[in-house]
mmCIF file of C-alpha atoms in Angstrom:
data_model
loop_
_atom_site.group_PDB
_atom_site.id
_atom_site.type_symbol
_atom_site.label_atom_id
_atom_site.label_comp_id
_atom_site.label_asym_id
_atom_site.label_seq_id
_atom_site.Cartn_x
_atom_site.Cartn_y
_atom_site.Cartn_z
ATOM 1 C CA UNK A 787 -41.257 111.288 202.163
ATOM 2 C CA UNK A 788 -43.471 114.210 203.913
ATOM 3 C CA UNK A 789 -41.821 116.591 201.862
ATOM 4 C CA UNK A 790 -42.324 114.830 198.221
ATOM 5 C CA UNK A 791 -45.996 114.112 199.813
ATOM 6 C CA UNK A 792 -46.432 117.904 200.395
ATOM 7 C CA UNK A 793 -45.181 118.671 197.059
ATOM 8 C CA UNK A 794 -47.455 116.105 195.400
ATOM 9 C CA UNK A 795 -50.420 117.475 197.043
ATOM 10 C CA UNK A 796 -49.362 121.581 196.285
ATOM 11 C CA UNK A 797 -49.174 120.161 192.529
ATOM 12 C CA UNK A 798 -52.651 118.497 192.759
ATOM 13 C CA UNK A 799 -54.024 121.867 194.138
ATOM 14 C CA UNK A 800 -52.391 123.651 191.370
ATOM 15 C CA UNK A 801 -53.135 121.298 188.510
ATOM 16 C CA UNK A 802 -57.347 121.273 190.167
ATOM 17 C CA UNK A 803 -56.706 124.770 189.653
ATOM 18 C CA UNK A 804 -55.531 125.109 186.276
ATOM 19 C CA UNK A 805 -58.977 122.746 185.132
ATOM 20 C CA UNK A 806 -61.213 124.867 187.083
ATOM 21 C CA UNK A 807 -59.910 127.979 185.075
ATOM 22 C CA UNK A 808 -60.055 126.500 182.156
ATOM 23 C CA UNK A 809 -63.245 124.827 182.304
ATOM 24 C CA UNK A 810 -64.579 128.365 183.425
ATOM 25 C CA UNK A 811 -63.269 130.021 179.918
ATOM 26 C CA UNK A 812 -64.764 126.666 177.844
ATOM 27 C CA UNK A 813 -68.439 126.637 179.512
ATOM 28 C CA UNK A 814 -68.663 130.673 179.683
ATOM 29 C CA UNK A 815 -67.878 130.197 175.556
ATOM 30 C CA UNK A 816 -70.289 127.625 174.534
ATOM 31 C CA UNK A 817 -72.330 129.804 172.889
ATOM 32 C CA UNK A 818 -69.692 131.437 171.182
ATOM 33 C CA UNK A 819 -68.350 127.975 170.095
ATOM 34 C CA UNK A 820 -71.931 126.619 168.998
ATOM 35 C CA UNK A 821 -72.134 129.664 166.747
ATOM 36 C CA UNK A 822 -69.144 128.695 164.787
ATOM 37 C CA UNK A 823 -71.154 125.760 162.981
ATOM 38 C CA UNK A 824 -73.165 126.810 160.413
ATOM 39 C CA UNK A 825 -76.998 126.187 160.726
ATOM 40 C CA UNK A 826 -77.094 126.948 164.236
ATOM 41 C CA UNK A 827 -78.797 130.360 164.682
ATOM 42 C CA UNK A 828 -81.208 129.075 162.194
ATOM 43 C CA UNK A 829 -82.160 126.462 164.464
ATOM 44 C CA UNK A 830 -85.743 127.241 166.100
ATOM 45 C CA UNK A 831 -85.169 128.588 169.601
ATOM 46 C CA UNK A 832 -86.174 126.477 171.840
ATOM 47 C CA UNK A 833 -84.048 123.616 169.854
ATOM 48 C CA UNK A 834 -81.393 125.881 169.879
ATOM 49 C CA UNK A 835 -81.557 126.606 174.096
ATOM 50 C CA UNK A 836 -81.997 123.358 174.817
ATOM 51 C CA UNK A 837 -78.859 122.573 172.970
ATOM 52 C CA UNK A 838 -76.967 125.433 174.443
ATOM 53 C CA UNK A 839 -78.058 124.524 178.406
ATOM 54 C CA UNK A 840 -77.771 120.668 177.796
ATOM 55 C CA UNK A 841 -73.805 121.554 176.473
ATOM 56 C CA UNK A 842 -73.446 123.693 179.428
ATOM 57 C CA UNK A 843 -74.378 121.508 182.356
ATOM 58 C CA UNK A 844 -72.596 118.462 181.113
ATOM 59 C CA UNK A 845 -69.587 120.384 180.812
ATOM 60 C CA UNK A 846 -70.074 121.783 184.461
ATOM 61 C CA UNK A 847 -70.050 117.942 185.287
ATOM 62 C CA UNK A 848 -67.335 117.006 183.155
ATOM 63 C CA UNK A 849 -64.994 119.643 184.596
ATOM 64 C CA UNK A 850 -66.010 118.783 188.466
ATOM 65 C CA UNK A 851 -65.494 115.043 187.710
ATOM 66 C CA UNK A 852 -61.559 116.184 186.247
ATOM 67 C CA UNK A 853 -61.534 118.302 188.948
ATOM 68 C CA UNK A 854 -61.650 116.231 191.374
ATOM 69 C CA UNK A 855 -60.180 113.058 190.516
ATOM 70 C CA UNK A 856 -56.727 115.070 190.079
ATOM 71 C CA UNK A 857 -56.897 117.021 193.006
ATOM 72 C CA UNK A 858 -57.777 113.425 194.687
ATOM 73 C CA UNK A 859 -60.478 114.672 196.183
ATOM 74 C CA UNK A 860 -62.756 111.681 197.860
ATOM 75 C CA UNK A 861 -65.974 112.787 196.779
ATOM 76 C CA UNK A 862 -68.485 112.042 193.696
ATOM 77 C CA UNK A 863 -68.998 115.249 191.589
ATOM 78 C CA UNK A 864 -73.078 114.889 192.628
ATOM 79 C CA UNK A 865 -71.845 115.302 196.044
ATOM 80 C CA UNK A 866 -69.319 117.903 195.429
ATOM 81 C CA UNK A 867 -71.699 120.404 193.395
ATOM 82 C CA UNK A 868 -74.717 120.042 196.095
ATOM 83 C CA UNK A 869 -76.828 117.929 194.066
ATOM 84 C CA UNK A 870 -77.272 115.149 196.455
ATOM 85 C CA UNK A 871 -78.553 116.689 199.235
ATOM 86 C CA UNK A 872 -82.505 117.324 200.118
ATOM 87 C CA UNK A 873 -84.379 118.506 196.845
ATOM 88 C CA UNK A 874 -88.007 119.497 198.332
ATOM 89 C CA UNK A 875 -86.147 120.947 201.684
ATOM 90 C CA UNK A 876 -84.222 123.474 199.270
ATOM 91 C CA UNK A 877 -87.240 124.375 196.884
ATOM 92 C CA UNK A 878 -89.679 124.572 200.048
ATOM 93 C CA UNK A 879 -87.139 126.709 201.755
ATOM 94 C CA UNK A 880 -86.643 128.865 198.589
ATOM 95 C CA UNK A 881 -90.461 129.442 197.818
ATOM 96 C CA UNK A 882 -90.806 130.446 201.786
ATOM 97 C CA UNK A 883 -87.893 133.280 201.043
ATOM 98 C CA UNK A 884 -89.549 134.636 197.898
ATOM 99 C CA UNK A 885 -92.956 134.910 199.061
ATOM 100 C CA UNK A 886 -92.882 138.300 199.326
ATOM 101 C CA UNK A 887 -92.577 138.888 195.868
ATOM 102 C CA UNK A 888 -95.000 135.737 194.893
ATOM 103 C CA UNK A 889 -97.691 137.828 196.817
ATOM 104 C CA UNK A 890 -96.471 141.895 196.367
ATOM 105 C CA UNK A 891 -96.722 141.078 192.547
ATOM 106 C CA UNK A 892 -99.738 139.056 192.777
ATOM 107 C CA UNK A 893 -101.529 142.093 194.262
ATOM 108 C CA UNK A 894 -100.063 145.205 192.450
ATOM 109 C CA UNK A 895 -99.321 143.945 189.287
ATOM 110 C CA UNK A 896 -101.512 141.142 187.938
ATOM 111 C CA UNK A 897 -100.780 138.543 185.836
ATOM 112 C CA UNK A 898 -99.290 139.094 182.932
ATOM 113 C CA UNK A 899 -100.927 137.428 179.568
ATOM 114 C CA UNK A 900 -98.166 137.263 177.314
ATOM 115 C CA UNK A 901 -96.081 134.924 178.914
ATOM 116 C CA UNK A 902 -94.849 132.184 176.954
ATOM 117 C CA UNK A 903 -93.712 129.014 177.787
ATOM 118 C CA UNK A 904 -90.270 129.685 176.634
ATOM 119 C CA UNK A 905 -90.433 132.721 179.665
ATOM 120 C CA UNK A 906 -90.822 129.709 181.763
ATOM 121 C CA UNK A 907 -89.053 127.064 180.745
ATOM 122 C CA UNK A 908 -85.929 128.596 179.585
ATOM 123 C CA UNK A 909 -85.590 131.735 181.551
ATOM 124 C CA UNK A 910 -87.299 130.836 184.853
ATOM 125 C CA UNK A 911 -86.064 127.258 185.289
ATOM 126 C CA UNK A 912 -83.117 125.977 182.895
ATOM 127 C CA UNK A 913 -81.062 129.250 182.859
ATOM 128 C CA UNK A 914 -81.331 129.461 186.914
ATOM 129 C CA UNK A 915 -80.521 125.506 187.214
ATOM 130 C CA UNK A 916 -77.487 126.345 184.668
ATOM 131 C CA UNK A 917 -75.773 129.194 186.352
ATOM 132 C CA UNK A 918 -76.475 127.991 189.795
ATOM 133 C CA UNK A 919 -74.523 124.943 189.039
ATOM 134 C CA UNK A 920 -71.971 126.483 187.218
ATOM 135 C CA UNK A 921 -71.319 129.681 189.195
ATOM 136 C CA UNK A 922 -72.431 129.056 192.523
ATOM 137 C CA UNK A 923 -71.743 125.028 192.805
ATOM 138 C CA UNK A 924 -68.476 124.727 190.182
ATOM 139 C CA UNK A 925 -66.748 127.921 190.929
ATOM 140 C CA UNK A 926 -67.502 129.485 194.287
ATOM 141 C CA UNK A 927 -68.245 126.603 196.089
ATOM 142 C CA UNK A 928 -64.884 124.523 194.160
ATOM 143 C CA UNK A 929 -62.995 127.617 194.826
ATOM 144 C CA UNK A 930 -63.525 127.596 198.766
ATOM 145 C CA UNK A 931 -64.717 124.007 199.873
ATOM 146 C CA UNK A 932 -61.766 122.634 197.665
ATOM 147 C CA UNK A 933 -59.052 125.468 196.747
ATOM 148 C CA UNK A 934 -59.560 126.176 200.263
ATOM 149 C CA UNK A 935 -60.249 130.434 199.346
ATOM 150 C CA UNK A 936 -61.990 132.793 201.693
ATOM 151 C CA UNK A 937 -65.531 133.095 201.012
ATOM 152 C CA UNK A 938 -65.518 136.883 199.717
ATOM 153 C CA UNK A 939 -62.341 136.756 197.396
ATOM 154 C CA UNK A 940 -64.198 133.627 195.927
ATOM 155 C CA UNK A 941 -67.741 134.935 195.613
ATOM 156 C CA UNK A 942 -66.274 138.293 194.612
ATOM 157 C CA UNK A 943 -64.156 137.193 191.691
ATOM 158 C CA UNK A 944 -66.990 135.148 190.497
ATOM 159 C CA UNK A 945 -69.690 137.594 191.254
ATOM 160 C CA UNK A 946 -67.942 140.435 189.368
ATOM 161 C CA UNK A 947 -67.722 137.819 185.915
ATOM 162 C CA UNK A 948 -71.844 137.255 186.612
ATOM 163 C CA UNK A 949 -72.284 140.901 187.049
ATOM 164 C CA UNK A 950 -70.710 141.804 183.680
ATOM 165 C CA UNK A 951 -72.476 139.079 182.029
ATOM 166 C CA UNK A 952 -75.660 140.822 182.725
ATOM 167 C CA UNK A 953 -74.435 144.116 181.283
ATOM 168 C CA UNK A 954 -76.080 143.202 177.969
ATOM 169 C CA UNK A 955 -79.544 144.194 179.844
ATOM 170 C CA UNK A 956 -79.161 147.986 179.971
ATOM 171 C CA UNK A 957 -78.769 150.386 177.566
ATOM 172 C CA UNK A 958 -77.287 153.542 179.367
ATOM 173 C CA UNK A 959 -74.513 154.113 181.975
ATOM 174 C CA UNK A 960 -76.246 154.318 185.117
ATOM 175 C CA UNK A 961 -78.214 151.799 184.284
ATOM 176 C CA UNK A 962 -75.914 149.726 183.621
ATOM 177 C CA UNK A 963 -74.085 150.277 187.547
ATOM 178 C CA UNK A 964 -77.626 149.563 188.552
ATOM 179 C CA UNK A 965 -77.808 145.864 186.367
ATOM 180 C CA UNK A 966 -74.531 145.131 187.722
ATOM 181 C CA UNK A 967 -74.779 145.971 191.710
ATOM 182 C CA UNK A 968 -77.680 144.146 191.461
ATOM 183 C CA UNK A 969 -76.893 141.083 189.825
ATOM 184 C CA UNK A 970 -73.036 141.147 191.462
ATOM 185 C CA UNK A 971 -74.752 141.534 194.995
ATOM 186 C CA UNK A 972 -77.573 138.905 194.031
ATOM 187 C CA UNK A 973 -74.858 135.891 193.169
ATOM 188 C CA UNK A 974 -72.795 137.256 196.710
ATOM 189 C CA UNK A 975 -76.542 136.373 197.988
ATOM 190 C CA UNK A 976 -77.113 133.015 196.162
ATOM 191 C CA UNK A 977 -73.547 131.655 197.167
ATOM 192 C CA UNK A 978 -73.587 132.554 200.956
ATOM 193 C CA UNK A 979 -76.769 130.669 200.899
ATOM 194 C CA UNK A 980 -76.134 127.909 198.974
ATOM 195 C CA UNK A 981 -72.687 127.193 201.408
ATOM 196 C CA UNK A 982 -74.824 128.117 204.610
ATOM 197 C CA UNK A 983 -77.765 125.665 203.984
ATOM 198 C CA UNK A 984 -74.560 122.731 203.656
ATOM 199 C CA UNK A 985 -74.061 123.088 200.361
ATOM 200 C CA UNK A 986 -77.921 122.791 198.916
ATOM 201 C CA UNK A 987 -77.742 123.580 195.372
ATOM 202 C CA UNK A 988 -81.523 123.266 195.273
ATOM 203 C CA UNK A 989 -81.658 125.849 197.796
ATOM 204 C CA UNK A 990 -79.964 128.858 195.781
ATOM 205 C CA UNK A 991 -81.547 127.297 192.531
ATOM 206 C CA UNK A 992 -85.339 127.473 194.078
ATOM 207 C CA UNK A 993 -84.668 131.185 195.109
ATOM 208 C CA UNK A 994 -83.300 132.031 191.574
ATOM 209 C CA UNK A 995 -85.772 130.117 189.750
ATOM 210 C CA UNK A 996 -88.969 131.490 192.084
ATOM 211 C CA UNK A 997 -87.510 134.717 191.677
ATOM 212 C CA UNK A 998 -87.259 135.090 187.478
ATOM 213 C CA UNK A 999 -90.423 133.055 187.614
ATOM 214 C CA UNK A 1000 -92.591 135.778 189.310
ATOM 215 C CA UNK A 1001 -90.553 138.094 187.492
ATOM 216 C CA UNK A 1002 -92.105 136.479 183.954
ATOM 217 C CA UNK A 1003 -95.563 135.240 184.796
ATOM 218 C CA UNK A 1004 -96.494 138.908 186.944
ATOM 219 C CA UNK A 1005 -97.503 141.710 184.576
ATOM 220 C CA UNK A 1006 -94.102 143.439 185.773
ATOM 221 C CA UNK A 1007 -93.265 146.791 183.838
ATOM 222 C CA UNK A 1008 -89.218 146.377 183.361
ATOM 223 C CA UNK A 1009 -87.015 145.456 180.703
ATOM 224 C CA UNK A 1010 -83.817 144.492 182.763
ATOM 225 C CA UNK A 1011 -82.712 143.223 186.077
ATOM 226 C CA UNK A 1012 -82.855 146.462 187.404
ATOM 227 C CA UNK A 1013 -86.764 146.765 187.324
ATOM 228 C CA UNK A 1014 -88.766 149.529 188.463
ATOM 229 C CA UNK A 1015 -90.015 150.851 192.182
ATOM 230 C CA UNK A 1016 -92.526 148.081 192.436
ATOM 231 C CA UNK A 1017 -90.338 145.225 191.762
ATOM 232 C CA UNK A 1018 -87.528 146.246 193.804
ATOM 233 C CA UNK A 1019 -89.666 147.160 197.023
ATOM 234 C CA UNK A 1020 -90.847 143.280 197.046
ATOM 235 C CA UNK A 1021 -87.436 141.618 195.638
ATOM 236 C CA UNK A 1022 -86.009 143.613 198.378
ATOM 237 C CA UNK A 1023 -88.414 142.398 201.015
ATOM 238 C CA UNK A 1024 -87.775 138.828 199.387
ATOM 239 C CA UNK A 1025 -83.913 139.268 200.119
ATOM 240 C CA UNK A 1026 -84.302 140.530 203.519
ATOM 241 C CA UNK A 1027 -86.255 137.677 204.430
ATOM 242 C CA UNK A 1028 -83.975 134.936 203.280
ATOM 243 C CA UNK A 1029 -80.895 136.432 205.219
ATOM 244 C CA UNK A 1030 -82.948 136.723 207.878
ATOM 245 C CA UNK A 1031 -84.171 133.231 207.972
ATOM 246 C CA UNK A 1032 -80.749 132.441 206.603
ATOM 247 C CA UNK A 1033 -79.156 133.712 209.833
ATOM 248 C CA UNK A 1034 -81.686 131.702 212.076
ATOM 249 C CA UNK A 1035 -80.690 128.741 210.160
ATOM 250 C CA UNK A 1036 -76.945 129.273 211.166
ATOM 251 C CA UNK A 1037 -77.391 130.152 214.776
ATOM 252 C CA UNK A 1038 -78.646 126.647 215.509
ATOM 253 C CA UNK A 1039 -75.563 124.871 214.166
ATOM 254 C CA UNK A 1040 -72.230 125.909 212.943
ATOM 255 C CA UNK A 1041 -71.654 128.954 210.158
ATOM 256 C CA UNK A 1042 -69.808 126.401 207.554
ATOM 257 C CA UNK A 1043 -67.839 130.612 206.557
ATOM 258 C CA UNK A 1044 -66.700 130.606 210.498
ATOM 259 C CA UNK A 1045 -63.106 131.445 210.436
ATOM 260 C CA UNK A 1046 -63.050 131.710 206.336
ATOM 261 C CA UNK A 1047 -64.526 134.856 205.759
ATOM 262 C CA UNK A 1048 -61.061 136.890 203.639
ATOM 263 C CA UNK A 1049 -58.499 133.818 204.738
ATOM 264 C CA UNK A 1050 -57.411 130.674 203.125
ATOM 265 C CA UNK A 1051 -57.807 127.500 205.473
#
């Protein structure tokens, strides 16, 4: 009986497995799929986002739910991808972390006048919410809270696939290393967080959507994710602060990575 038990549960792990890879290939392909029916890139673009997002985060729960009623897993998917826990505690702690760069490009660079309110409501708020909960919540945190993975082969299989999807940004070769360090380290960031702060998705969402938010509405002279001197000296500063408060936050309680680091467990 504790052997067919054992094999029951290796099978759920593997079949949890198999859905989590395969729900990563059908939500990183939606908008590959949605340009199959005709009509769609002539839909207005902000019809046409809203579409794409909307797809993308009810597939994100979709997959969890599968996820985890095969691997038996006793937990709703709201709990499992972090969006139960304490909204205004994650966005208060998130704005604290980027105020560097609220108030470096407040100062040196201005605002800028041609935002538009596609800047913000697409890119600064439903693209962060979107790949928070689908690479940070769904994959890393699936991959070790459930799959039981070490925190760095996790966050650096995933973080390499978020990386590459940013390669689109730059236009030569060392730009293109510079796009991808940054936006590989930058999800290694957003994932430690969002496991260290107990799972608050609204945490590692706040800090990405503060962070393209300044990005748009400050008069900021960069095309990419790489960004120029300016940018970088304040994002950096931004960064350094939320590991640092990051760190305080852990030595009062319990790393949740203790132990879990590189091994399975």
């Amino acid at each position: 009986m504790e052997k067919t038990g054992s094999s029951n549960s290796a099978l759920r792990i593997i079949l949890s497995a198999g859905i989590l890879v395969g729900g990563f290939f059908l939500i990183s392909n939606v908008r590959e799929i949605l340009r199959w029916f005709e009509g769609y890139q002539d839909l207005p673009d902000g019809f046409r986002y809203s579409l794409f997002y909307s797809i993308q985060i009810a597939l994100c729960l979709i997959v969890g739910f599968i996820f985890l009623k095969v691997g038996d897993f006793k937990q709703s998917v709201w709990n499992a991808l972090g969006l139960d826990t304490p909204v205004m505690k994650g966005l208060g702690w998130a704005f604290v972390f980027t105020l560097p760069m609220f108030l470096g490009y407040w100062i040196v660079c201005g605002i800028n006048k041609e935002v538009t309110t596609e800047d913000v409501v697409f890119w600064s708020i439903v693209s962060p919410f979107a790949e928070e909960l689908f690479y940070r919540a769904l994959l890393i945190g699936f991959m070790f809270r459930f799959l039981r993975m070490g925190f760095l082969p996790a966050a650096l299989i995933v973080s390499i696939i978020f990386g590459l999807g940013h390669l689109s940004q730059a236009n030569e070769l060392m730009e293109s290393i510079g796009v991808f360090g940054l936006t590989l380290f930058g999800s290694l960031l957003f994932g430690w967080i969002y496991l260290e702060w107990k799972n608050n998705l609204w945490i590692a969402f706040g800090m990405h959507l503060f962070m393209n938010l300044y990005w748009n509405i400050f008069d900021i002279e960069a095309s990419n994710a790489l960004g120029g001197w300016a940018a970088n000296i304040f994002r950096f500063a931004t960064i350094a602060l939320a590991i640092a408060l990051t760190i305080r936050h852990i030595s009062k309680g319990k790393s949740q990575l203790s132990g879990r680091w590189l091994k399975f467990g």
